[in-house]
Every structure is written in C-alpha cells, then in structure tokens.
Coordinates of C-alpha atoms in Angstrom, one line a residue:
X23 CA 102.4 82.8 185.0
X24 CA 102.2 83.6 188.9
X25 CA 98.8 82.4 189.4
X26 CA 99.5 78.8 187.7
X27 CA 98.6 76.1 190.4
X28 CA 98.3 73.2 191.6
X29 CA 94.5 72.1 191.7
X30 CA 94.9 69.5 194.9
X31 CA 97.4 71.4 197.3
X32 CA 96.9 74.9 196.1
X33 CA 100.5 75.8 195.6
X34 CA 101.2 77.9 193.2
X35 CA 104.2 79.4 191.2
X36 CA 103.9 83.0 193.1
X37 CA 104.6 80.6 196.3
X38 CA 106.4 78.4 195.4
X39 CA 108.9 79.4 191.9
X40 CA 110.5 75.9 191.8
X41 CA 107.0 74.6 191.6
X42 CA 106.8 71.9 188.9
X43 CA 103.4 71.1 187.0
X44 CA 102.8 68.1 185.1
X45 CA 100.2 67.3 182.4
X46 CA 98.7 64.1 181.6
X47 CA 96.3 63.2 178.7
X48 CA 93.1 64.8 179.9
X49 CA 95.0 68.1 179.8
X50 CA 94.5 68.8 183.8
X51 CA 97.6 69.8 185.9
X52 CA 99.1 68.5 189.2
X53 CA 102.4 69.3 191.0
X54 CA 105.4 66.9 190.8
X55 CA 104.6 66.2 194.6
X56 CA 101.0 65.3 194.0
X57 CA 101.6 62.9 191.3
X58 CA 104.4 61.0 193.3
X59 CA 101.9 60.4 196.2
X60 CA 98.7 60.0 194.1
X61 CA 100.2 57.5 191.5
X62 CA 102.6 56.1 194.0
X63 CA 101.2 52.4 192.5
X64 CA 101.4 53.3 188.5
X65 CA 97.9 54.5 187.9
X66 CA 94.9 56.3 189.3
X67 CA 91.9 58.9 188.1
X68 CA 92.4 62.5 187.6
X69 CA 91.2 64.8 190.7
X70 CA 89.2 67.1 188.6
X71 CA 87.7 64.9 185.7
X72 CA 88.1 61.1 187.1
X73 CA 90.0 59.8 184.1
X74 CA 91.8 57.0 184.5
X75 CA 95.5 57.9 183.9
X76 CA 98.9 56.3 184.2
X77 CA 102.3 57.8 185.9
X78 CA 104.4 57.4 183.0
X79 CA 101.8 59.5 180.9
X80 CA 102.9 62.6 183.2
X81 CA 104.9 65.1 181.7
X82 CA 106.4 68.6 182.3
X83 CA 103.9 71.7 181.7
X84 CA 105.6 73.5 178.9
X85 CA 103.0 76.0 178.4
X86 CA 100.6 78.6 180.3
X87 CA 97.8 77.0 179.1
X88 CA 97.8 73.0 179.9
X89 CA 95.3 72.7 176.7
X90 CA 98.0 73.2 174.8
X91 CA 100.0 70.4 176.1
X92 CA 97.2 68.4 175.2
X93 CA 96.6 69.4 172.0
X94 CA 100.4 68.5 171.1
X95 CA 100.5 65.3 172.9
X96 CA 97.0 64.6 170.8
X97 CA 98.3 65.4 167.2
X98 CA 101.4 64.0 168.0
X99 CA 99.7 60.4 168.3
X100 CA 96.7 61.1 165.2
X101 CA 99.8 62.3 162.9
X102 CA 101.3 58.7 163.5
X103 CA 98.1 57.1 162.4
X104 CA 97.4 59.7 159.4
X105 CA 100.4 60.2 158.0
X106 CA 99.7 60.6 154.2
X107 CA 101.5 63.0 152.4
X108 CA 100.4 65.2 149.4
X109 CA 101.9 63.4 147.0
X110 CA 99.7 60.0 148.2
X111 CA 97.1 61.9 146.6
X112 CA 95.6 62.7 143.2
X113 CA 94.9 66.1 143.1
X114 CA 95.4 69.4 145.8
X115 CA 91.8 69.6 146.9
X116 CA 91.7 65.5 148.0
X117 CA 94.9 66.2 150.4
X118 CA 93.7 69.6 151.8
X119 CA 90.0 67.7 152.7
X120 CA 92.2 65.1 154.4
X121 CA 94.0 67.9 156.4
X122 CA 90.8 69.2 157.1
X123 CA 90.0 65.9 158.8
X124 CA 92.9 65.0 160.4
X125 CA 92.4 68.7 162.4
X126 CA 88.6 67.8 163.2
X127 CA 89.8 64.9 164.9
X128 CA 92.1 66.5 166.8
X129 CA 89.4 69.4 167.6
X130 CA 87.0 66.8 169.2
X131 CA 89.8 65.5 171.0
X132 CA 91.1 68.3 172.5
X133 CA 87.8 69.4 173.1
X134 CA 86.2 66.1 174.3
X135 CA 83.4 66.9 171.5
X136 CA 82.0 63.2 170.2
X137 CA 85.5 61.1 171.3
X138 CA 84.3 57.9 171.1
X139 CA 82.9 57.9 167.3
X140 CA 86.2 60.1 167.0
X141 CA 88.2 57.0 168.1
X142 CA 86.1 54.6 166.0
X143 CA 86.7 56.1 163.5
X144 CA 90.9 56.6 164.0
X145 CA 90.4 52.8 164.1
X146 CA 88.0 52.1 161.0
X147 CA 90.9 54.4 159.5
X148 CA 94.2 52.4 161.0
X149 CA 92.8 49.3 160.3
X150 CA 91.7 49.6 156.4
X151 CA 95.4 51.5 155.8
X152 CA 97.5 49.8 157.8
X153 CA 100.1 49.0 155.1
X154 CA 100.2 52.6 153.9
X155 CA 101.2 53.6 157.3
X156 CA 103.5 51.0 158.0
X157 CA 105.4 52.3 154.0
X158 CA 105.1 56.1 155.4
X159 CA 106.4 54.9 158.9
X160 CA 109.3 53.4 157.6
X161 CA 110.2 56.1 154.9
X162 CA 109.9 59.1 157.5
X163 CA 112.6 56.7 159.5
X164 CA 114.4 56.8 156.7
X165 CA 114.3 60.1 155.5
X166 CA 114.4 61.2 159.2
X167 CA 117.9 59.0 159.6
X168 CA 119.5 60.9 156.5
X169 CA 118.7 64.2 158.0
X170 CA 120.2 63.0 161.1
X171 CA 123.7 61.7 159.7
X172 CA 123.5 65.2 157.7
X173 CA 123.1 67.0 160.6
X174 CA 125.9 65.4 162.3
X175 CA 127.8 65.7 159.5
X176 CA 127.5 69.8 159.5
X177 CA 128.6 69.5 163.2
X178 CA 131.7 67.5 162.8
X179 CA 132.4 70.1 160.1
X180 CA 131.8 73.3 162.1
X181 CA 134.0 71.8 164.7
X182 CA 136.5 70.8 162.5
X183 CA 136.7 74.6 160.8
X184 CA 136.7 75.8 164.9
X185 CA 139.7 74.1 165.6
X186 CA 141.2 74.7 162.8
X187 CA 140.8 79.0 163.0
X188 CA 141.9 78.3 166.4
X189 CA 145.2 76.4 165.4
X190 CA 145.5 79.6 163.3
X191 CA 144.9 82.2 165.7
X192 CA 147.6 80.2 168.3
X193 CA 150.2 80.0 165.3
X194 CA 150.1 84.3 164.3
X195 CA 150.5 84.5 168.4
X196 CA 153.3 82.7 168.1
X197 CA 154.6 84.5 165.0
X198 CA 154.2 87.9 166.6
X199 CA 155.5 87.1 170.1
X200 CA 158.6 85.9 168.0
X201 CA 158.9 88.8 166.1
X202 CA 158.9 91.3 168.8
X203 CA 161.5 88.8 170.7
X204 CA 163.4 89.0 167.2
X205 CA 163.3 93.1 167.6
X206 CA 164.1 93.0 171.6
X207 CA 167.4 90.2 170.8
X208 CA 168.6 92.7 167.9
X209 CA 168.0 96.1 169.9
X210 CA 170.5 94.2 172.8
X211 CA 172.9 92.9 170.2
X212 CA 172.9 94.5 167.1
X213 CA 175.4 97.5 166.5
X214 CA 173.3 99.6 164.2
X215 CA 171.1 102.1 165.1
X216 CA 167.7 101.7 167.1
X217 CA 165.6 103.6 164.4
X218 CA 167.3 101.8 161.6
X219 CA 166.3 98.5 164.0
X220 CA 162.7 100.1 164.3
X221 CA 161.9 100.3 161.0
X222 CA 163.0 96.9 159.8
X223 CA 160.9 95.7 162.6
X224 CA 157.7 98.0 161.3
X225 CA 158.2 96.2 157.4
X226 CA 158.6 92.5 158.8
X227 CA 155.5 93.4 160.9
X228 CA 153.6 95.0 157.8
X229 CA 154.6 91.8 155.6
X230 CA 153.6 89.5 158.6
X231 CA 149.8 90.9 158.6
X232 CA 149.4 91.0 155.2
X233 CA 150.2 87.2 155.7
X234 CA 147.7 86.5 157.8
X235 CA 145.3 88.7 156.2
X236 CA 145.4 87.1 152.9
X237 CA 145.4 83.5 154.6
X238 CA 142.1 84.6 156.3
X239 CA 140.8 85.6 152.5
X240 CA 142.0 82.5 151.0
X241 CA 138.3 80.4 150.0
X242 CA 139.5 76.9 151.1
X243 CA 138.3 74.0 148.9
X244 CA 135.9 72.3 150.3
X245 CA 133.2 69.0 149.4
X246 CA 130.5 70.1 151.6
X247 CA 128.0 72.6 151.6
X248 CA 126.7 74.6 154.0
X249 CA 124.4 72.4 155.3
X250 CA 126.6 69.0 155.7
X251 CA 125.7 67.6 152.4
X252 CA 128.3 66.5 150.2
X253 CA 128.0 68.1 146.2
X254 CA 128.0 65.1 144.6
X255 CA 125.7 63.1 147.4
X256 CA 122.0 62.4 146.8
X257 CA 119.3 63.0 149.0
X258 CA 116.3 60.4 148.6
X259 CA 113.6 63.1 150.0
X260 CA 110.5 63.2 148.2
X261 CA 110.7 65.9 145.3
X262 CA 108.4 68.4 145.4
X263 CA 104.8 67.8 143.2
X264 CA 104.9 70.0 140.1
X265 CA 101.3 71.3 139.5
X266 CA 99.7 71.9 136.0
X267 CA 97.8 75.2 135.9
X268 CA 96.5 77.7 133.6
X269 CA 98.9 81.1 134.1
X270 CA 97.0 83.7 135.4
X271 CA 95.7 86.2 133.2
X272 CA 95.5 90.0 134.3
X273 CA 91.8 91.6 133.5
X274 CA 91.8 95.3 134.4
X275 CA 89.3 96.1 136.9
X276 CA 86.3 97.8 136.0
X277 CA 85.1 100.1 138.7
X278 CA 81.2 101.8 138.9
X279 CA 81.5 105.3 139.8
X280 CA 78.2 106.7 139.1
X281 CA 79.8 109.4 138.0
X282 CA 81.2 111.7 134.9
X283 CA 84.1 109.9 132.9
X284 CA 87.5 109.7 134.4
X285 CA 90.3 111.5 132.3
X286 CA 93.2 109.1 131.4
X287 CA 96.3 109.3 134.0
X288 CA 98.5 110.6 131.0
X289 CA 96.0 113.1 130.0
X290 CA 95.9 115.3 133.1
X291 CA 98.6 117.5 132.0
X292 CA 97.5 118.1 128.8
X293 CA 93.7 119.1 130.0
X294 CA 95.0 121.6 132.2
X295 CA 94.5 119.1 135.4
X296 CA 97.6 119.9 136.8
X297 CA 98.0 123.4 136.1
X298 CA 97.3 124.3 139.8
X299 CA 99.3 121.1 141.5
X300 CA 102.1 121.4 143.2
X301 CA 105.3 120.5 141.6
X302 CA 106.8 116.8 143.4
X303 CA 110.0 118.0 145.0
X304 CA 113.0 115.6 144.9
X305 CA 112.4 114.4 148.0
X306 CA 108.8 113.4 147.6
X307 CA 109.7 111.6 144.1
X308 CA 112.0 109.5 146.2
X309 CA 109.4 107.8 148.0
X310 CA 107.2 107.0 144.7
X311 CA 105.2 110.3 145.1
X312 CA 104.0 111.9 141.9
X313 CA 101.9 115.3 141.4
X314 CA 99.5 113.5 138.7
X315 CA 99.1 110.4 140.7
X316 CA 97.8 112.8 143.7
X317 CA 95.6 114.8 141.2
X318 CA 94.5 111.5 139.5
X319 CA 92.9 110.4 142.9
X320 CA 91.4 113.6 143.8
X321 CA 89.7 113.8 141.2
X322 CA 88.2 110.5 141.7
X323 CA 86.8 110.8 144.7
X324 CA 85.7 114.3 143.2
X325 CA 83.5 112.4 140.2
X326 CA 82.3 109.3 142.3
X327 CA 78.7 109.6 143.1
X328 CA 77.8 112.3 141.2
X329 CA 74.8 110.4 139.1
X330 CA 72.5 108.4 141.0
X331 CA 72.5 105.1 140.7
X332 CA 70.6 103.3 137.9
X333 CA 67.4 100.9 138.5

C-alpha cells in the first residue's frame, strides 16, 4: 500500500499518509490535489491514457488495485441495463448463458478488449428490451423499498428492547440501593439484634435476585421476528424457481485393478485377513478408524497391478 501514487506529482502514500487517490472511468489514478487543479473547469483528458473525463466521475480509491474500482463502477452500470432475473427465463442453462454474457461485457470493458461493438451491442440490447428493464427497474425499487422499511423496522425494535433492558437495569439499582438503605435505617433504629437484622437482610436480598433473575428469563411476547418482519406480514419478493429433475441415482463405482479379486470388506476376518492386524484401541475407533478398513486398503494397493494390462 506504501508505494500507491500519484502518477502526475509523484506523491505517494509512504510520503504523504493522508494522501487521497481518486479513480475515474478509465481506471487511472490521481491525487485529490491533481484533480482539483486539472478539472478546475468540469472536464479534461486523463494524463496517462487521454480519455476525456468529467470531475464529478472522480471518486475515492477503495482498493490497491484501481482496476478494481473500475470493474465495480463498470458492472454497476451493465447490471442496470441487464437486469434479468432467472426466473425471466425458461430453463437454467438460457439464464446461466445470459450470465455468461453479461460478464464478457464487463471483461472487454474492463479490459478495453473490442469496446465499441461492446457498447453497440449494450445498446442493440437496451433498446429492443427497454420495457423489460423499465418492469425489473421498478420492481427491484420496490422490493428494495420493502427491505428498507424492514430494516428500519428491526432497528426501531433493537432500540426499543435497548432502552427497555436499560430501564430494567436502572430500576434493580434502585431496588438494591434501597434495600441496603432499608438494612442501614433498621441497624440505627431497630432494637433487635444485628445478626437477627443480617439475616433478614440476606433472605429479602435472595428473594430480590431471584426477582430479577426470573424477569430476565421471562420470553416476552412479541409480533416481530428477528429480522423486523411482522408474523403475519407478507413479503412480495420473488419465490424461489422450483426445478423438476430426475433424483439422482447412486451406481457403485467399478474400479480396474489389473489385479487378483478383491475379498469383500466383511470377509476379511473370516479369511484369516486380519489375523495379524492390530486390534483398533478406543481411541482410534473414536476418530472413525477401523482395523479392517486399514487392512481392506493395504491390501488394495497390494493386488493393483499385478496382471498386465489387457490389449
């Protein structure tokens, strides 16, 4: 991170710690300083690569490698443009080849690899779906609105259930400060003795946590989840595709050898196999380890090439 730089006045972050870079869409860096005097009318060309660029394009460097800021900035703006979603499409295969597309385009962007048939064809695209975009546009608002009012929801609630613990925690303060005032007014003016005063004290103390312990335990009713939805609100977010497939069948696999004929795992023992193994302590058992299962494998790799191979 040191050696990050600016490119026109050579200061860099070793130097200078408060240095601030900025990006712009060509994905080439410049100091804060720099920009302010080179786009001190709005707009000018890059110093390295002569793009034409705007001020108000600049922004902060987030990270080491200022590619990265531009491949961000880049899918940000194709993802408005291709915003299908899988369920726009008939089958699994369709939407991942559309994926696959949308992340070529944002290849040759990045890259500068064949931008201006790339743009063509972002265009050809936006203008012959224009109303699909404009639907998914407004139902990502939508749906991103909902989330929002959720969200705020949650918050309001954690800070309502704050408060409210630390109403609690102020009132058993108070409840203890008064009971050891209670045991201080009755030690000055009560006539019986101190340890008869003591102990009293000790049981309304005892009874006084196991107040406070059983209102900390107590579940308090409550029409919110969680995550700031209500039980009984409903969410318009797209449902999940179901996908009709054939289940998987298991098929044992069927291994070449070139060697003599395996016994059976359960057959070792009786053969005589393990006669000469040593017995799986408790310990190894444990951890899934079991004297046939080591034999079994040794004598795998014991048969396997043994015959040549045929043809």
């Amino acid at each position: 991170m040191d050696d990050q730089g600016c490119p026109r006045c050579k200061t860099t972050k070793y130097r200078n710690p408060s240095l601030k870079l900025m990006v712009n869409l060509c994905g080439h860096t410049l100091c804060e300083n720099c920009v302010e005097m080179l786009f001190v009318r709005g707009s000018g060309n890059c110093v390295q690569c002569d793009t034409p660029l705007r001020k108000s394009n600049f922004r902060v460097q987030l990270f080491e490698d200022p590619t990265v800021d531009k491949e961000v900035e880049i899918r940000k703006k194709v993802l408005k443009i291709y915003n299908k979603r899988e369920f726009d499409f008939p089958s699994l295969r369709e939407y991942n080849d559309y994926l696959e597309q949308v992340e070529d385009i944002v290849y040759n962007l990045t890259n500068n690899n064949d931008v201006e048939n790339t743009k063509l064809r972002m265009e050809q695209y936006q203008r012959e779906n224009r109303d699909l975009i404009q639907r998914n546009k407004a139902k990502l608002t939508r749906e991103q609105e909902e989330l929002e009012d959720l969200l705020l929801l949650e918050q309001q609630s954690n800070e309502q259930r704050r408060l409210e613990v630390l109403q609690e925690e102020q009132r058993q303060l108070q409840a203890k400060k008064k009971s050891k005032q209670a045991l201080l007014d009755e030690l000055e003016q009560s006539q019986l003795p101190a340890t008869i005063l003591l102990a009293q004290h000790k049981v309304r103390a005892a009874q006084l946590e196991t107040q406070i312990e059983q209102q900390k335990q107590a579940v308090k009713s409550t029409k919110l989840f969680s995550t700031g939805i209500h039980m009984r609100q409903t969410v318009s977010l797209q449902p999940m595709p179901r996908i009709d497939e054939v289940l998987y069948h298991y098929k044992p696999l069927q291994i070449e050898t070139y060697g003599p004929q395996m016994p059976e795992l359960d057959q070792l023992g009786r053969l005589g196999y393990l006669n000469h193994v040593r017995a799986a302590l408790p310990q190894d058992t444990a951890g899934g380890y079991t004297s046939a299962m080591a034999c079994y494998r040794a004598i795998q790799d014991a048969f396997s090439g043994l015959f040549p191979p045929k043809g």
